[in-house]
Structure formats: C-alpha cells, structure tokens
Amino acid sequence: MDNVIRSRTPAARVWRLMLHLTLLVAALWYLLPLAVMVLTSIKPLGEIGAGSLLALPENPTLAPWLKAWGSACTGMRCDGVSGYFWNSFAIVIPAVIIATLIGALNGYALTKWRFKGAELVFAMMLFGCFIPFQVILLPMAQTLGWLGLSSSRAGLIFVHVVFGIAFTTLFFRNFYVSIPDELVSAAKLDGAGFFRIFWRILLPVSKPIIVVSVIWQFTQIWNDFLFGVAFSGHDTQPVTVALNNLVNTSTGVKEYNVDMAAAMIAALPTLVVYVLAGKYFVRGLTAGSVKG
C-alpha cells in the first residue's frame, strides 16, 4: 500500500487523493466542537437560540469575550476568569519547573548512580502513576493542614509537584537509559561528582525529554479541576474552578456566548503550547525509546 501511494501512477494519485480527503474530513469533524464554541462566543445572545449552531454570526461581537474575561468573583457571583487565569500561571510555572528538575535528578540517579533497591524505588514511583486522585484527597488535605499550606497557592504547587514527580521520573529514567554508561564512567574518572555530571553532561543532552516533561506537566496542571476545587481557597482558585463557577452561577437568561468565550480563554494556553511545541513533544517521546 505504501509503495502504491508513493509512486506517481494514476492509481497512486487516486490513493493519495482519497487519503488526503479522508484526513481532511477527520480533521474537520474533530474541529467541529471548536468551531461551534468560537462561533457561539462571538454571537449576540439573541442569535444563539434563533439560528443553527454552525450559522455564521450576523452581528459579530467581542462583548462576550470581554465579559468572560471580566474581573474576579464577588461573593457567590463569578463575573469573569481574569484573576484566576493568572492564578493558574502562578501555580503551573513553579510546579512544572520543580517537578521537572526533581524528575530529572531521580531519573539520573536511578540509571547512572544505581543503588541497592533502585528498582524497587522506581517500581513504587511507577505504581504512584496509577493511583486514582480521588483516593488521596483526604490524606493530602490532612498533610496540607499539618504543613500549614491549606487553601494556598503553595499548597496547590506542592500537590502538583508530588503527583508530577512520578511521571517526570519515568520520562527521564527511560531517556537516560539510552545514554551510554561509559560517558558517565569517563566523567567519574576525571573527578566529576554527582551534580557536576548531571549539570555538565546529562542535562545539556536532555532537551527533548525536558520538552516532553514541560508540555505534559503544563497540560495536566492547567486542566486540573479536582485538586483546584479541593485544595484552593477563594483567592487561589485556578481558572478551571473559575470557569465552573461562571457557568453554574449565572442568573436569569443563560449566557451561552459568555460561557463559550470563558471556555476558550481557559483552553487557550494549552492550545498554544501544543500548536507551538507539539512536534517537539513527539520527538522527545521517541528519543528515549531505543532502550529500556
């Protein structure tokens, strides 16, 4: 089949055309909900109930976007997601950096500085990837209380770092397995220590897997709702919680255009990350797949 598609015969051109049409239809079908969200978000409220979901707006407006951005919640009423949008960044950025750095150190220690019980430690971390988040809500809440981090940004950062370490360790461990041990052994003979080898040798060649870790962690933390609603306070809620409050606290007529605009604002950072760095994510995943 591949040879037929790659050739320049009439049959190959037909196969290529059919393949492209199939992919185009699949892409359009996949993007249909996004198109509905965008069109609804720029329609006046009166046009939403009067026409089709896919109908183009007769009088497009950015008023729903401005209202969705709005300001922070007041009392039981949420008038926008702007304050919580920046809350999410304040949580995501340090959590991603800390979890990625610790995961890199763990992967390095588990592959290049093996110690007794290293495989058991890695197995326990791997097991942590499969623990349902709902199971640990109560013990984690107690832990945050003991640490004095309840309802704070620092507490949410701590939670995401703890749960991100298992995944980042897995990523870096599998990547570092593919790096020759002789490289580290030669550095040891030259007198380099644990951290010097890590910073001068391992980390500079880790760019592909760092990209994977950053994209994975950014997406997971930004889209998190469970931890955000369980462990945050009124002023520290992430944008996902604010979006839920906005959608579920409307009074009077349901403003679907504002809800769709808020959903687009909340999803925009992850869309930008995947559009700009999606190809590097795939490269990074395959970079450590040679061994281990």
Short mmCIF file of C-alpha atoms in Angstrom, two decimals:
data_model
loop_
_atom_site.label_atom_id
_atom_site.label_comp_id
_atom_site.label_asym_id
_atom_site.label_seq_id
_atom_site.Cartn_x
_atom_site.Cartn_y
_atom_site.Cartn_z
CA MET A 1 0.00 0.00 0.00
CA ASP A 2 2.80 2.43 0.89
CA ASN A 3 4.57 1.74 -2.42
CA VAL A 4 1.37 2.44 -4.34
CA ILE A 5 0.80 5.76 -2.57
CA ARG A 6 4.41 6.88 -3.07
CA SER A 7 4.53 6.11 -6.78
CA ARG A 8 3.42 8.54 -9.50
CA THR A 9 0.99 6.30 -11.36
CA PRO A 10 -2.68 7.29 -11.80
CA ALA A 11 -3.64 4.70 -9.19
CA ALA A 12 -1.18 6.25 -6.74
CA ARG A 13 -2.65 9.72 -7.33
CA VAL A 14 -6.14 8.39 -6.66
CA TRP A 15 -5.00 6.71 -3.43
CA ARG A 16 -3.21 9.88 -2.36
CA LEU A 17 -6.29 11.98 -3.07
CA MET A 18 -8.53 9.58 -1.13
CA LEU A 19 -6.09 9.59 1.79
CA HIS A 20 -5.95 13.39 1.90
CA LEU A 21 -9.73 13.68 1.67
CA THR A 22 -10.17 11.18 4.49
CA LEU A 23 -7.71 13.04 6.69
CA LEU A 24 -9.38 16.36 5.84
CA VAL A 25 -12.84 15.05 6.76
CA ALA A 26 -11.48 13.58 10.02
CA ALA A 27 -9.78 16.87 10.89
CA LEU A 28 -12.92 18.91 10.16
CA TRP A 29 -15.05 16.52 12.23
CA TYR A 30 -12.57 16.73 15.09
CA LEU A 31 -12.54 20.54 14.95
CA LEU A 32 -16.34 20.84 14.75
CA PRO A 33 -16.86 21.40 18.52
CA LEU A 34 -14.16 24.08 18.49
CA ALA A 35 -15.89 25.82 15.58
CA VAL A 36 -19.19 25.76 17.48
CA MET A 37 -17.50 27.28 20.54
CA VAL A 38 -15.84 30.07 18.53
CA LEU A 39 -18.99 30.94 16.57
CA THR A 40 -21.17 30.92 19.68
CA SER A 41 -18.70 33.09 21.59
CA ILE A 42 -18.92 35.95 19.06
CA LYS A 43 -22.70 35.89 18.57
CA PRO A 44 -25.12 38.21 20.37
CA LEU A 45 -27.33 36.27 22.75
CA GLY A 46 -30.41 36.72 20.56
CA GLU A 47 -28.81 34.95 17.59
CA ILE A 48 -27.86 31.82 19.52
CA GLY A 49 -31.38 30.49 20.03
CA ALA A 50 -32.68 31.74 16.70
CA GLY A 51 -30.25 30.02 14.34
CA SER A 52 -28.11 26.94 13.83
CA LEU A 53 -25.06 26.26 15.96
CA LEU A 54 -22.89 26.45 12.84
CA ALA A 55 -24.55 29.56 11.42
CA LEU A 56 -22.22 32.50 10.97
CA PRO A 57 -22.98 35.48 13.24
CA GLU A 58 -24.93 38.27 11.58
CA ASN A 59 -23.61 40.86 14.03
CA PRO A 60 -20.35 39.50 15.46
CA THR A 61 -19.26 40.98 18.76
CA LEU A 62 -16.44 40.62 21.25
CA ALA A 63 -18.65 41.66 24.16
CA PRO A 64 -18.99 38.05 25.43
CA TRP A 65 -15.19 37.73 25.49
CA LEU A 66 -14.83 40.97 27.43
CA LYS A 67 -17.48 39.89 29.92
CA ALA A 68 -15.94 36.40 30.24
CA TRP A 69 -12.55 37.92 30.97
CA GLY A 70 -14.20 40.36 33.38
CA SER A 71 -12.95 40.51 36.93
CA ALA A 72 -12.67 38.18 39.89
CA CYS A 73 -15.68 36.58 41.58
CA THR A 74 -17.56 38.64 44.15
CA GLY A 75 -19.47 36.71 46.80
CA MET A 76 -21.37 33.88 45.14
CA ARG A 77 -21.29 35.53 41.73
CA CYS A 78 -18.41 34.95 39.30
CA ASP A 79 -18.15 37.73 36.71
CA GLY A 80 -15.01 36.64 34.89
CA VAL A 81 -11.93 34.47 34.85
CA SER A 82 -9.14 37.03 34.60
CA GLY A 83 -7.84 36.83 38.18
CA TYR A 84 -7.97 33.05 38.21
CA PHE A 85 -6.29 32.88 34.81
CA TRP A 86 -3.17 34.42 36.38
CA ASN A 87 -3.62 32.20 39.43
CA SER A 88 -3.22 29.19 37.17
CA PHE A 89 0.03 30.58 35.77
CA ALA A 90 1.28 31.25 39.30
CA ILE A 91 0.61 27.59 40.12
CA VAL A 92 1.69 25.96 36.86
CA ILE A 93 5.07 27.62 36.29
CA PRO A 94 6.79 26.74 39.61
CA ALA A 95 5.14 23.31 39.75
CA VAL A 96 6.38 22.42 36.26
CA ILE A 97 9.92 23.65 36.95
CA ILE A 98 10.23 21.87 40.32
CA ALA A 99 8.67 18.58 39.17
CA THR A 100 10.81 18.51 36.01
CA LEU A 101 14.03 19.20 37.91
CA ILE A 102 13.32 16.57 40.59
CA GLY A 103 12.25 14.06 37.94
CA ALA A 104 15.49 14.65 36.03
CA LEU A 105 17.57 14.09 39.19
CA ASN A 106 15.59 10.95 40.02
CA GLY A 107 15.96 9.54 36.52
CA TYR A 108 19.68 10.30 36.59
CA ALA A 109 20.18 8.63 39.98
CA LEU A 110 18.12 5.58 39.02
CA THR A 111 20.09 4.94 35.81
CA LYS A 112 23.64 6.25 36.25
CA TRP A 113 24.14 6.01 40.04
CA ARG A 114 22.39 2.76 40.79
CA PHE A 115 21.98 1.91 44.45
CA LYS A 116 20.57 -1.02 46.34
CA GLY A 117 16.80 -1.02 45.97
CA ALA A 118 16.79 1.34 42.98
CA GLU A 119 14.45 -0.92 41.02
CA LEU A 120 12.05 -1.08 43.97
CA VAL A 121 12.06 2.71 44.29
CA PHE A 122 11.31 3.06 40.59
CA ALA A 123 8.55 0.45 40.80
CA MET A 124 6.93 2.34 43.68
CA MET A 125 7.08 5.60 41.71
CA LEU A 126 5.61 3.84 38.69
CA PHE A 127 2.84 2.47 40.90
CA GLY A 128 2.13 6.04 42.01
CA CYS A 129 1.19 6.93 38.44
CA PHE A 130 -1.82 4.63 38.64
CA ILE A 131 -3.27 5.71 41.99
CA PRO A 132 -6.64 7.44 41.44
CA PHE A 133 -6.51 11.03 42.59
CA GLN A 134 -9.79 10.69 44.47
CA VAL A 135 -8.23 8.15 46.83
CA ILE A 136 -5.73 10.63 48.27
CA LEU A 137 -7.93 13.70 48.70
CA LEU A 138 -8.44 13.22 52.44
CA PRO A 139 -4.84 12.26 53.38
CA MET A 140 -3.50 15.05 51.18
CA ALA A 141 -5.83 17.57 52.84
CA GLN A 142 -4.56 16.41 56.25
CA THR A 143 -0.95 16.72 55.07
CA LEU A 144 -1.51 20.26 53.79
CA GLY A 145 -3.09 21.14 57.12
CA TRP A 146 -0.08 19.81 59.04
CA LEU A 147 2.24 21.80 56.79
CA GLY A 148 0.17 24.96 57.09
CA LEU A 149 -0.44 25.06 53.32
CA SER A 150 -4.22 24.65 53.22
CA SER A 151 -6.11 26.83 50.70
CA SER A 152 -2.90 28.41 49.39
CA ARG A 153 -1.07 28.56 46.07
CA ALA A 154 1.95 26.97 47.73
CA GLY A 155 -0.25 24.04 48.78
CA LEU A 156 -1.52 23.52 45.23
CA ILE A 157 2.03 23.73 43.90
CA PHE A 158 3.10 21.13 46.46
CA VAL A 159 0.27 18.76 45.45
CA HIS A 160 1.06 19.02 41.74
CA VAL A 161 4.78 18.57 42.32
CA VAL A 162 4.18 15.42 44.40
CA PHE A 163 2.00 13.86 41.72
CA GLY A 164 4.13 15.11 38.85
CA ILE A 165 7.35 13.56 40.14
CA ALA A 166 6.23 10.01 39.32
CA PHE A 167 5.63 10.87 35.66
CA THR A 168 8.70 13.05 35.19
CA THR A 169 10.89 10.39 36.81
CA LEU A 170 9.50 7.83 34.36
CA PHE A 171 10.19 10.13 31.40
CA PHE A 172 13.78 10.94 32.40
CA ARG A 173 14.62 7.42 33.55
CA ASN A 174 13.63 5.96 30.17
CA PHE A 175 15.55 8.72 28.37
CA TYR A 176 18.75 8.37 30.41
CA VAL A 177 18.80 4.59 29.90
CA SER A 178 19.62 5.29 26.24
CA ILE A 179 22.69 7.38 27.16
CA PRO A 180 25.89 5.24 27.29
CA ASP A 181 27.12 4.47 30.79
CA GLU A 182 30.69 4.87 29.52
CA LEU A 183 30.10 8.62 29.21
CA VAL A 184 29.34 8.89 32.91
CA SER A 185 32.15 6.49 33.84
CA ALA A 186 34.68 8.62 31.96
CA ALA A 187 33.48 11.72 33.78
CA LYS A 188 33.85 9.93 37.11
CA LEU A 189 37.45 9.00 36.24
CA ASP A 190 38.12 12.68 35.55
CA GLY A 191 36.96 13.51 39.06
CA ALA A 192 33.47 14.80 38.28
CA GLY A 193 30.93 14.31 41.05
CA PHE A 194 27.20 13.59 41.09
CA PHE A 195 25.91 17.10 40.44
CA ARG A 196 28.67 18.14 38.08
CA ILE A 197 27.98 15.17 35.81
CA PHE A 198 24.28 15.98 35.94
CA TRP A 199 24.62 19.68 35.13
CA ARG A 200 27.50 19.45 32.61
CA ILE A 201 26.78 16.16 30.82
CA LEU A 202 23.27 14.79 31.33
CA LEU A 203 21.18 17.95 31.43
CA PRO A 204 22.56 19.52 28.20
CA VAL A 205 21.50 16.43 26.20
CA SER A 206 18.09 16.25 27.90
CA LYS A 207 16.36 18.98 25.91
CA PRO A 208 13.95 16.59 24.07
CA ILE A 209 12.70 14.94 27.25
CA ILE A 210 12.57 18.27 29.10
CA VAL A 211 10.15 19.49 26.43
CA VAL A 212 8.04 16.35 26.93
CA SER A 213 8.01 16.84 30.69
CA VAL A 214 7.13 20.53 30.46
CA ILE A 215 4.29 20.01 27.97
CA TRP A 216 2.89 17.04 29.89
CA GLN A 217 3.05 18.78 33.25
CA PHE A 218 1.74 22.10 31.93
CA THR A 219 -1.27 20.43 30.32
CA GLN A 220 -2.10 18.24 33.32
CA ILE A 221 -1.80 21.03 35.88
CA TRP A 222 -3.54 23.70 33.81
CA ASN A 223 -6.52 21.43 33.09
CA ASP A 224 -6.78 20.13 36.65
CA PHE A 225 -10.10 20.73 38.36
CA LEU A 226 -10.20 18.17 41.17
CA PHE A 227 -7.18 19.42 43.13
CA GLY A 228 -8.06 23.02 42.35
CA VAL A 229 -11.55 22.77 43.81
CA ALA A 230 -10.48 20.58 46.75
CA PHE A 231 -7.35 22.36 47.96
CA SER A 232 -7.68 26.01 46.92
CA GLY A 233 -9.15 29.00 48.73
CA HIS A 234 -11.40 31.70 47.30
CA ASP A 235 -8.47 33.83 46.15
CA THR A 236 -6.23 30.97 45.00
CA GLN A 237 -8.58 29.04 42.70
CA PRO A 238 -7.26 28.12 39.23
CA VAL A 239 -9.03 29.07 36.04
CA THR A 240 -10.80 25.70 35.71
CA VAL A 241 -12.61 26.27 39.00
CA ALA A 242 -13.49 29.85 37.99
CA LEU A 243 -14.88 28.53 34.70
CA ASN A 244 -17.09 26.08 36.58
CA ASN A 245 -18.27 28.87 38.89
CA LEU A 246 -19.02 31.14 35.94
CA VAL A 247 -21.06 28.51 34.12
CA ASN A 248 -23.01 27.35 37.17
CA THR A 249 -23.75 30.67 38.89
CA SER A 250 -25.48 32.50 36.07
CA THR A 251 -28.77 34.15 36.96
CA GLY A 252 -31.64 34.98 34.63
CA VAL A 253 -31.05 34.19 30.96
CA LYS A 254 -28.29 31.65 30.31
CA GLU A 255 -25.44 33.43 28.50
CA TYR A 256 -24.03 30.67 26.36
CA ASN A 257 -21.84 33.08 24.41
CA VAL A 258 -20.10 34.21 27.60
CA ASP A 259 -19.68 30.60 28.77
CA MET A 260 -18.13 29.59 25.44
CA ALA A 261 -15.80 32.59 25.47
CA ALA A 262 -14.67 31.73 29.01
CA ALA A 263 -14.05 28.12 27.98
CA MET A 264 -11.95 29.32 25.05
CA ILE A 265 -9.93 31.63 27.32
CA ALA A 266 -9.32 28.76 29.76
CA ALA A 267 -8.22 26.41 26.97
CA LEU A 268 -6.09 28.92 25.05
CA PRO A 269 -2.74 28.36 26.85
CA THR A 270 -2.78 24.59 26.30
CA LEU A 271 -3.79 25.06 22.67
CA VAL A 272 -0.89 27.46 22.15
CA VAL A 273 1.56 25.07 23.83
CA TYR A 274 0.54 22.14 21.64
CA VAL A 275 0.48 24.17 18.43
CA LEU A 276 3.95 25.62 19.06
CA ALA A 277 5.63 22.58 20.63
CA GLY A 278 3.57 19.56 19.53
CA LYS A 279 6.22 18.24 17.14
CA TYR A 280 8.90 18.51 19.83
CA PHE A 281 6.66 16.51 22.16
CA VAL A 282 6.59 13.59 19.68
CA ARG A 283 10.34 13.82 19.10
CA GLY A 284 11.01 13.80 22.80
CA LEU A 285 8.84 10.75 23.41
CA THR A 286 10.62 8.77 20.71
CA ALA A 287 14.11 9.97 21.74
CA GLY A 288 14.23 7.66 24.74
CA SER A 289 12.56 4.66 23.17
CA VAL A 290 15.70 2.90 21.90
CA LYS A 291 16.45 1.09 25.13
CA GLY A 292 14.68 0.37 28.43
#
